[in-house]
XYZ file of C-alpha atoms in Angstrom:
568
model
C 13.565 -0.553 -40.364
C 17.246 -0.063 -41.155
C 19.946 -0.770 -38.579
C 21.053 2.692 -38.636
C 17.579 3.987 -37.519
C 17.402 1.543 -34.689
C 20.767 2.378 -33.398
C 19.957 6.139 -32.715
C 16.909 5.281 -30.637
C 17.266 5.689 -26.912
C 17.774 2.186 -25.268
C 14.330 2.575 -23.342
C 12.602 3.217 -26.770
C 14.196 -0.049 -28.247
C 13.119 -1.965 -25.222
C 9.562 -0.466 -25.506
C 9.062 -2.338 -28.721
C 9.457 -5.504 -26.632
C 7.354 -4.050 -23.628
C 4.657 -3.541 -26.289
C 4.673 -7.059 -27.340
C 4.585 -7.917 -23.622
C 1.529 -5.702 -23.141
C -0.179 -7.409 -26.072
C 0.640 -10.789 -24.531
C -0.893 -9.720 -21.044
C -4.165 -8.635 -23.124
C -4.145 -12.077 -24.647
C -3.742 -13.630 -21.122
C -7.112 -12.456 -20.362
C -9.682 -14.883 -21.954
C -11.962 -13.180 -24.560
C -15.092 -13.831 -22.690
C -13.784 -11.809 -19.644
C -12.717 -8.624 -21.453
C -14.363 -5.354 -20.736
C -14.140 -2.308 -22.877
C -13.772 0.377 -20.258
C -15.865 3.662 -21.240
C -13.501 6.555 -20.973
C -16.546 8.880 -20.065
C -17.224 6.719 -16.915
C -14.888 7.934 -14.225
C -16.442 5.814 -11.420
C -14.828 2.338 -11.381
C -17.310 1.176 -8.991
C -19.894 0.917 -11.574
C -17.915 -2.049 -12.950
C -18.295 -4.037 -9.798
C -21.911 -4.800 -10.102
C -23.884 -7.409 -12.344
C -25.411 -4.746 -14.521
C -21.819 -4.116 -16.142
C -20.085 -7.390 -15.472
C -22.941 -10.021 -15.114
C -22.027 -11.367 -18.387
C -18.668 -12.341 -16.953
C -19.305 -13.030 -13.472
C -22.249 -15.084 -11.977
C -24.008 -13.876 -8.714
C -22.192 -16.207 -6.933
C -18.831 -15.208 -8.205
C -19.816 -11.556 -7.450
C -20.462 -12.424 -3.915
C -17.371 -14.574 -3.193
C -15.090 -11.868 -4.435
C -16.656 -9.516 -1.815
C -15.733 -11.671 0.988
C -12.350 -11.305 2.860
C -9.617 -14.025 3.186
C -10.843 -15.620 6.330
C -14.206 -16.213 5.236
C -13.031 -17.368 1.679
C -10.658 -20.131 3.591
C -13.594 -21.086 5.606
C -15.703 -21.732 2.689
C -12.986 -23.540 0.863
C -11.749 -25.677 3.636
C -15.352 -26.829 4.660
C -15.971 -28.003 1.127
C -18.755 -25.474 0.287
C -16.739 -24.001 -2.598
C -13.786 -25.058 -4.458
C -10.379 -23.188 -4.929
C -11.038 -23.461 -8.661
C -14.333 -21.496 -8.378
C -12.769 -18.949 -5.977
C -9.683 -18.494 -8.119
C -11.662 -18.136 -11.449
C -13.942 -15.506 -9.771
C -10.984 -13.410 -8.687
C -9.197 -13.606 -12.188
C -12.350 -12.463 -13.631
C -12.509 -9.437 -11.271
C -8.811 -8.934 -11.887
C -9.408 -8.788 -15.706
C -12.086 -6.311 -15.313
C -9.946 -4.198 -12.904
C -7.058 -4.573 -15.605
C -9.319 -2.852 -18.153
C -10.622 -0.069 -15.850
C -7.952 0.890 -13.689
C -4.807 -0.929 -14.907
C -3.340 -2.511 -11.764
C -1.654 -5.496 -13.201
C 1.934 -6.120 -14.611
C 1.995 -9.807 -14.677
C -1.035 -12.009 -15.620
C -0.890 -15.765 -15.332
C -4.533 -16.734 -14.564
C -4.081 -19.973 -16.300
C -1.319 -21.035 -13.771
C -3.388 -19.924 -10.801
C -6.463 -21.950 -11.891
C -4.334 -25.071 -12.441
C -2.683 -24.727 -9.141
C -6.194 -24.177 -7.385
C -7.418 -27.587 -9.451
C -4.370 -29.355 -7.868
C -5.265 -28.085 -4.419
C -8.859 -29.161 -4.759
C -7.898 -32.553 -5.813
C -5.610 -32.862 -2.734
C -8.236 -31.779 -0.466
C -10.988 -34.216 -2.147
C -8.463 -37.194 -2.006
C -6.887 -36.822 1.375
C -9.593 -34.641 3.192
C -6.694 -32.439 4.343
C -5.403 -29.121 3.471
C -1.933 -28.380 2.407
C -1.687 -25.621 4.775
C -3.772 -22.710 6.372
C -4.178 -20.658 3.233
C -5.150 -23.766 1.178
C -6.866 -22.352 -1.966
C -6.667 -18.603 -1.086
C -5.960 -16.256 -4.142
C -2.982 -13.870 -3.391
C -1.641 -11.061 -5.488
C 1.891 -9.881 -5.306
C 3.566 -6.393 -5.762
C 5.942 -6.071 -8.854
C 9.289 -5.808 -6.886
C 8.833 -9.039 -4.967
C 10.110 -12.003 -6.801
C 7.592 -14.672 -8.085
C 9.544 -17.532 -9.599
C 9.382 -17.350 -13.557
C 7.984 -13.874 -13.477
C 9.256 -10.401 -14.377
C 10.537 -8.046 -11.500
C 11.467 -4.644 -13.039
C 10.057 -1.998 -10.525
C 8.640 -0.097 -13.619
C 12.275 0.572 -15.044
C 13.030 -0.382 -18.469
C 16.472 -1.061 -17.393
C 15.290 -4.005 -15.399
C 12.691 -5.159 -18.029
C 12.891 -8.986 -18.578
C 14.466 -9.548 -15.190
C 12.871 -12.827 -14.538
C 13.014 -14.203 -11.060
C 14.612 -17.585 -10.555
C 12.852 -18.362 -7.342
C 10.166 -17.075 -5.040
C 10.824 -14.265 -2.431
C 10.973 -15.644 1.073
C 7.494 -14.176 1.824
C 5.999 -15.495 -1.194
C 7.432 -18.901 -0.715
C 6.134 -19.192 2.764
C 2.529 -17.929 1.370
C 2.678 -20.461 -1.392
C 3.886 -23.375 0.770
C 0.797 -22.527 3.239
C -1.369 -23.012 0.040
C -1.774 -19.664 -1.381
C -2.758 -19.573 -5.183
C -0.587 -17.109 -7.221
C -2.182 -15.533 -10.356
C -0.961 -12.152 -10.885
C 1.473 -9.448 -10.012
C 0.673 -5.800 -9.537
C 2.082 -2.378 -10.808
C 4.314 0.111 -9.035
C 5.810 3.416 -9.830
C 9.163 3.773 -11.883
C 11.859 2.903 -9.109
C 9.285 3.223 -6.387
C 9.445 6.119 -4.033
C 6.213 7.766 -5.463
C 2.635 8.233 -4.188
C 1.518 7.753 -7.978
C 1.776 4.423 -9.612
C 2.782 5.214 -13.167
C 5.943 3.938 -15.274
C 7.044 3.989 -18.741
C 6.307 0.203 -18.789
C 2.889 -0.120 -17.311
C 1.405 3.283 -17.731
C -0.827 4.899 -14.937
C -2.841 2.760 -12.361
C -5.991 4.503 -11.362
C -7.879 4.703 -8.127
C -10.697 2.108 -7.440
C -13.032 5.096 -6.814
C -12.306 7.528 -9.568
C -10.225 7.324 -12.681
C -9.435 10.929 -12.223
C -7.510 10.172 -8.917
C -4.448 8.175 -8.140
C -4.343 4.797 -6.719
C -1.383 5.741 -4.410
C 1.833 4.156 -4.418
C 4.141 2.403 -4.357
C 1.913 -0.432 -3.752
C -0.744 1.270 -5.831
C -1.398 -1.857 -7.974
C -2.261 -3.776 -5.015
C -4.446 -1.055 -3.724
C -6.332 -0.633 -6.762
C -6.823 -4.348 -7.630
C -8.164 -5.054 -4.129
C -10.211 -2.227 -4.129
C -11.848 -3.596 -7.151
C -12.364 -6.793 -5.532
C -9.613 -8.565 -7.767
C -7.773 -9.857 -4.792
C -8.605 -10.682 -1.299
C -5.163 -9.959 0.034
C -1.845 -8.903 -1.433
C 1.934 -8.631 -0.492
C 2.845 -5.004 -0.411
C 5.894 -2.950 0.884
C 6.135 0.320 2.706
C 8.988 2.740 3.120
C 7.187 6.168 3.278
C 3.515 5.216 2.913
C 3.459 2.584 0.279
C 1.108 0.303 1.811
C -0.917 2.721 3.789
C -1.713 5.450 1.058
C -2.981 2.940 -1.372
C -4.995 1.146 1.064
C -6.467 4.492 2.367
C -7.247 5.823 -1.288
C -8.756 2.634 -2.305
C -11.003 1.753 0.657
C -9.398 -1.134 2.117
C -6.905 -2.084 4.911
C -3.081 -1.941 5.272
C -0.695 -2.476 7.810
C 2.960 -1.480 7.992
C 4.831 -3.504 10.603
C 7.806 -2.339 12.429
C 11.080 -2.731 10.498
C 12.714 -6.176 10.249
C 9.398 -8.105 11.343
C 8.964 -9.717 7.964
C 11.469 -10.956 5.477
C 12.842 -8.737 2.509
C 14.827 -11.672 0.934
C 13.817 -11.549 -2.565
C 12.537 -8.055 -2.646
C 14.143 -6.082 -5.360
C 15.218 -2.513 -4.872
C 17.319 0.259 -6.336
C 19.119 1.000 -3.129
C 20.262 -2.389 -1.738
C 22.590 -1.700 1.170
C 20.938 1.399 2.467
C 19.696 0.778 5.952
C 19.054 4.508 6.831
C 15.317 3.770 6.443
C 14.112 0.084 5.950
C 11.254 -0.897 3.852
C 8.644 -2.978 5.612
C 6.907 -5.880 4.010
C 3.163 -6.220 4.928
C -0.370 -6.847 4.009
C -2.935 -5.077 2.053
C -6.342 -6.670 2.630
C -10.183 -6.478 2.542
C -10.284 -6.827 6.351
C -8.122 -6.336 9.250
C -8.388 -10.040 10.234
C -6.940 -10.628 6.772
C -3.823 -8.512 7.791
C -3.545 -10.467 11.054
C -3.749 -13.889 9.134
C -1.033 -12.552 6.716
C 1.345 -11.636 9.547
C 0.608 -14.804 11.565
C 1.335 -17.193 8.684
C 4.609 -15.506 7.780
C 5.904 -15.380 11.282
C 4.650 -18.831 12.182
C 6.965 -20.011 9.494
C 10.084 -18.555 11.349
C 11.336 -16.501 8.582
C 14.462 -15.580 10.593
C 15.769 -19.020 9.719
C 15.696 -18.060 5.961
C 16.447 -14.246 6.327
C 18.752 -13.563 9.209
C 17.787 -9.715 8.935
C 14.437 -10.700 10.493
C 13.849 -10.166 14.193
C 13.245 -13.410 16.158
C 9.951 -12.251 17.330
C 7.155 -14.857 16.906
C 3.705 -13.586 16.392
C 1.996 -13.102 19.846
C -1.317 -11.626 18.754
C -3.488 -13.927 20.900
C -1.244 -13.288 23.794
C -1.407 -9.593 23.643
C -3.482 -8.067 26.633
C -5.317 -4.896 25.905
C -6.242 -2.254 28.471
C -9.942 -2.002 29.160
C -9.861 1.700 28.186
C -7.357 2.961 25.670
C -5.443 6.216 25.782
C -5.263 7.841 22.472
C -3.402 10.772 20.963
C -4.960 12.700 18.010
C -2.842 14.493 15.476
C -5.100 16.986 13.526
C -2.410 18.463 11.434
C 1.396 18.873 11.087
C 1.773 22.413 11.043
C 2.910 22.265 7.321
C 0.020 21.180 5.139
C -3.510 21.304 6.251
C -5.647 18.083 5.467
C -8.887 18.645 3.347
C -12.059 18.708 5.479
C -13.152 14.998 4.955
C -9.771 14.081 6.679
C -10.645 16.424 9.563
C -14.189 15.078 9.820
C -13.167 11.455 9.799
C -10.753 12.474 12.982
C -13.828 14.049 14.595
C -16.046 11.047 13.903
C -13.126 8.678 15.373
C -12.396 10.718 18.307
C -16.102 11.235 19.184
C -16.761 7.411 18.819
C -13.578 6.648 21.161
C -14.850 9.119 23.718
C -18.415 7.739 23.729
C -17.027 4.350 24.349
C -15.197 5.455 27.357
C -11.646 5.726 25.874
C -9.544 8.791 26.639
C -8.345 10.912 23.761
C -6.117 13.886 24.012
C -4.813 16.339 21.458
C -1.151 15.635 20.303
C 0.714 18.366 18.829
C 2.852 17.314 15.949
C 5.218 20.031 14.749
C 8.055 17.680 14.245
C 5.928 15.775 11.841
C 6.054 18.535 9.255
C 9.304 20.006 7.770
C 11.454 18.815 10.405
C 10.671 15.171 9.719
C 11.344 15.965 6.006
C 14.681 17.397 6.869
C 15.676 14.292 8.593
C 14.421 11.561 6.260
C 15.397 12.808 2.949
C 19.157 12.195 3.504
C 18.227 8.801 4.642
C 16.341 7.984 1.539
C 18.985 9.362 -0.802
C 22.395 9.370 0.853
C 24.307 9.397 -2.467
C 21.699 11.887 -3.978
C 20.000 8.886 -5.650
C 22.847 8.177 -8.015
C 21.630 4.698 -8.343
C 18.347 5.617 -9.953
C 19.947 8.121 -12.121
C 22.247 5.451 -13.600
C 19.128 3.338 -14.317
C 16.946 5.900 -15.730
C 19.364 8.209 -17.619
C 21.519 5.265 -18.583
C 18.486 3.947 -20.593
C 17.588 7.631 -21.991
C 14.200 6.823 -20.167
C 11.940 9.842 -19.264
C 11.390 10.581 -15.686
C 7.794 10.405 -14.589
C 6.635 13.668 -12.722
C 6.685 12.206 -9.111
C 10.123 10.521 -9.437
C 11.470 13.839 -11.261
C 10.176 16.204 -8.723
C 11.278 13.923 -5.756
C 14.703 13.110 -6.934
C 15.963 14.763 -10.115
C 14.661 18.240 -9.349
C 14.773 18.142 -5.570
C 17.595 20.642 -4.384
C 18.194 18.713 -1.219
C 18.916 15.601 -3.394
C 20.848 17.549 -5.793
C 23.031 18.597 -3.111
C 23.567 15.114 -1.601
C 24.390 13.997 -5.150
C 27.089 16.667 -5.585
C 28.581 15.944 -2.077
C 28.300 12.202 -2.066
C 30.255 12.132 1.240
C 29.901 9.130 3.645
C 29.914 11.707 6.674
C 26.660 13.111 5.407
C 25.214 9.842 5.666
C 26.567 9.054 9.080
C 25.245 12.406 10.266
C 21.815 11.704 8.881
C 21.735 8.381 10.817
C 22.739 10.326 13.922
C 19.830 12.800 13.342
C 17.513 9.749 12.827
C 18.331 8.163 16.053
C 18.186 11.441 17.939
C 14.718 12.297 16.595
C 13.482 8.624 17.570
C 14.941 9.420 21.038
C 13.211 12.753 21.437
C 9.985 11.560 20.289
C 10.071 8.345 22.605
C 10.663 10.844 25.545
C 7.667 12.804 24.451
C 5.588 9.526 24.477
C 6.812 8.762 27.899
C 5.961 12.039 29.168
C 2.553 11.771 27.713
C 1.453 10.166 31.066
C 1.595 13.641 32.504
C -0.982 14.875 30.064
C -3.767 12.244 30.391
C -6.371 12.106 32.972
C -5.578 8.245 33.738
C -1.954 9.038 34.209
C -1.216 6.482 31.593
C 1.015 6.845 28.656
C -0.476 6.936 25.238
C -1.433 3.543 23.786
C -1.592 4.765 20.266
C -1.897 7.901 18.065
C -4.437 8.293 15.328
C -3.669 10.821 12.552
C -4.446 11.737 8.835
C -3.069 9.158 6.468
C -2.769 12.066 3.893
C -3.838 15.602 3.279
C -6.569 14.432 0.985
C -8.600 11.358 0.445
C -6.672 10.753 -2.873
C -5.100 13.050 -5.433
C -5.276 14.363 -9.012
C -2.735 12.407 -11.242
C 0.802 13.779 -11.255
C 0.121 15.852 -8.221
C 3.230 16.571 -5.901
C 1.679 15.280 -2.575
C 3.322 16.051 0.737
C 4.210 12.711 2.177
C 4.793 13.774 5.910
C 1.738 12.134 7.320
C 2.938 8.671 6.354
C 6.797 9.031 6.385
C 6.696 10.309 9.912
C 5.945 6.717 11.098
C 8.831 5.196 8.852
C 11.217 7.838 10.323
C 10.126 6.707 13.833
C 9.737 2.956 12.791
C 6.292 2.744 14.430
C 3.852 0.026 13.247
C 0.910 1.729 11.670
C -2.472 0.616 10.138
C -5.241 2.287 8.031
C -8.844 1.995 8.710
C -11.721 3.671 6.821
C -13.905 5.769 8.673
C -16.385 7.427 6.169
C -16.814 8.781 2.577
C -15.967 12.274 1.150
C -19.246 14.427 0.892
C -18.940 17.866 -0.770
C -22.162 19.022 0.789
C -20.914 18.371 4.194
C -17.129 18.841 3.878
C -16.944 22.737 3.100
C -13.755 24.720 3.734
C -13.062 28.297 4.576
C -9.335 27.673 5.162
C -6.729 30.008 3.774
C -3.172 28.658 3.205
C -0.021 30.088 3.996
C 0.960 31.931 0.768
C 4.696 31.320 1.545
C 4.249 27.687 1.708
C 3.913 26.218 -1.982
C 2.741 22.787 -0.588
C -0.027 23.945 1.413
C -1.184 26.332 -1.388
C -1.157 23.545 -3.770
C -3.008 21.297 -1.620
C -5.600 24.076 -1.025
C -6.101 24.526 -4.688
C -6.981 20.985 -5.429
C -9.816 21.132 -3.163
C -11.386 24.086 -5.052
C -13.913 21.666 -6.441
C -14.798 19.203 -3.458
C -17.047 17.227 -5.739
C -13.987 15.674 -7.430
C -13.777 13.445 -4.298
C -17.352 12.715 -3.630
C -18.016 9.116 -2.440
C -14.283 8.515 -2.047
C -13.368 6.659 1.233
C -11.698 8.648 4.091
C -9.202 6.950 6.297
C -7.148 7.539 9.312
C -3.947 6.128 10.521
C -3.335 4.328 13.902
C 0.279 3.982 15.148
C 1.818 2.262 18.081
C 5.352 2.003 19.418
C 8.249 0.112 17.723
C 7.787 -3.606 18.030
C 4.209 -3.388 19.411
C 2.770 -4.649 16.050
C 0.295 -7.075 17.603
C -0.972 -4.364 19.941
C -1.296 -1.923 17.247
C -3.229 -4.207 15.078
C -5.365 -5.303 17.916
C -6.228 -1.707 18.776
C -7.052 -0.965 15.141
C -9.545 -3.843 15.197
C -11.178 -2.414 18.350
C -11.230 0.824 16.890
C -12.695 -0.460 13.590
C -15.372 -2.412 15.537
C -16.433 0.720 17.479
C -16.835 2.785 14.375
C -19.099 -0.004 12.536
C -21.015 -0.302 15.550
C -21.664 3.452 15.549
C -22.910 3.355 11.929
C -19.576 4.570 10.487
C -17.014 2.827 8.426
C -16.894 2.122 4.535
C -19.614 0.851 2.276
C -18.669 -2.359 0.532
C-alpha cells in the first residue's frame, strides 16, 4: 500500500487496522481448547450454558461453581473446598464462551488472572490466612474504569491505545481485598447509550437472545454475568447504565446515590460536568453480592483517596427496617406505555407485597415522562456534546445509531451546541434542584395518602418499557434516568419471564407520540421476547442506599417464597 493511499484514509480507518490486530490478539488470548464456534442460526445464548454444548470445555464441577454467587464462591475458597485457580479458570472458560456468543469482552487477560489466583492459593496454603475478604474471587471491570496496563477507550477510536498506568480507586480497593482481575467488558461508543456497540468492539448481545440488546452502557458486564462469565462486575450508571443491563440479562444491579463510591480513575468524555454525576456500582448474580461490593469498597474509606466521596461508612447491618413497608407503585409515566410483561411483573410484585401485609399505593408519575427529559438533557450535554463531536468527528469515525440519535441528530442537543452559554447550564442546574425539591415534597406528602399515615419507604416501577429491545432501537430512557435526575438509589430485581401466550396487548398508542408508537410497534411479535427476564426497579430516597438495598432483598425474598423470581 502506498503512502498516498494511506494518507487519504480517515484517521479511524487507519486505527482500525491496529484494532483488527488487537481483535486477533484477543482471539488468541482464548486457549484453543476453550473456543466455541457460535452458530448464527441459534438466537438463544442460554443453549451455550449447559454441558451438551460446552461440556467439552467445562467439567460438571466448573459448570456448577460458575452458577454460584460471589458470597458462596468466597465461602468455598476460604474454607479450602475449592481453589481460586479452579474458580478463576472456570470463569475464564465461561467468559471465553460468552465472547464467542454474545461478545461482551474488550480486554482478555485470562493468563494473568489464573497466575494471580495461583499466588493467592499459595498464600492461603502457606499461611492459613486470606489476603482480604475477596481473596480469590474473579471480578470483571467495565471498559472505562482503569485497570493497570489495560486499554481504556470507551469504544472511541480516538482513545484506542489509552493504556492505564494504575488501577482506578475502586479497582485497587477490590484488588487489595483479594479480587482476581481477568477481563474488561465492552461499552458503547462514548457511553450514554442503551445499546452496547462501537466501531472498536462491535455489538454486544443479550444473554437471553442475540436478537436483542444487552443494554448499556454497562452492557458488556450485563451480558457477561448473564452468561455466567463473572460472578460480580464493576459498572457505572448515569441514566440506567447498571440497571438496564442487569434487567435485560436476568441479574441484579444497584445504582447508589451520587458520591457514595469513588470515581477516581473512571474515564469520561465530559470531565468537569457535575449536572448529573455518574454512580459507580455493582452488577452481580445476587443482591448479597451487591451488598458485599458496597461493603468492601466503603469499609476501605475511599474518601481518603477520592475526596469527592461522601464520608459515609456502610451501615447496612445497622439499618433498621419497618415491620411493614409502605410502597408506591408507578405503572407508567404517561409518555411511553410499558409492554405487557412489565405490567404483569408489577402486578405480581404488588400482589406479593400486599399478601405479605405490606401497604402498596398507586403513585402517579407524570413528571417521570417528558418533564424529566426536558430537565435532564441540558444537564447531560450543557455544551451540546461538543466534547463527543471533537472525539468522533475529529477521527472521521462513524456515529453508532443510539449516539447519533441521542446527540448528533437531537434538536435539543443541537440547540445547546449552537448556544453554548454558561447561563443555560446554570438554569439547567436550577431546574434540576427545583425538580428534586418538588419531588421531595411529594414524597413527604405521601403520608396523607397511606392508610398507615407513614411516608413511602420506596417506589417500585418499570426499569424500561420492554424486557429488552431489538438492536439499534431508539429506547425511551425515562424509566431509568428519572432516578438519576432525583439522585435516588435504585436496584433491579427479576420477577418473572416473558410469555407471549399470557402477555397479550390491546393497547393503542398515541399516534402523535413517536416514542409511544415505536415502542408499540416492536411488540407486534411478542414471541420475540419469550423467556426473557422481566425485572422491576426499587428506589429509595437520596442517601438511603442501605435501606434501599435491604428493602430490595426483602422483596426479592418474598417473590421467591411465593414461587416467582427468575430461573437460573
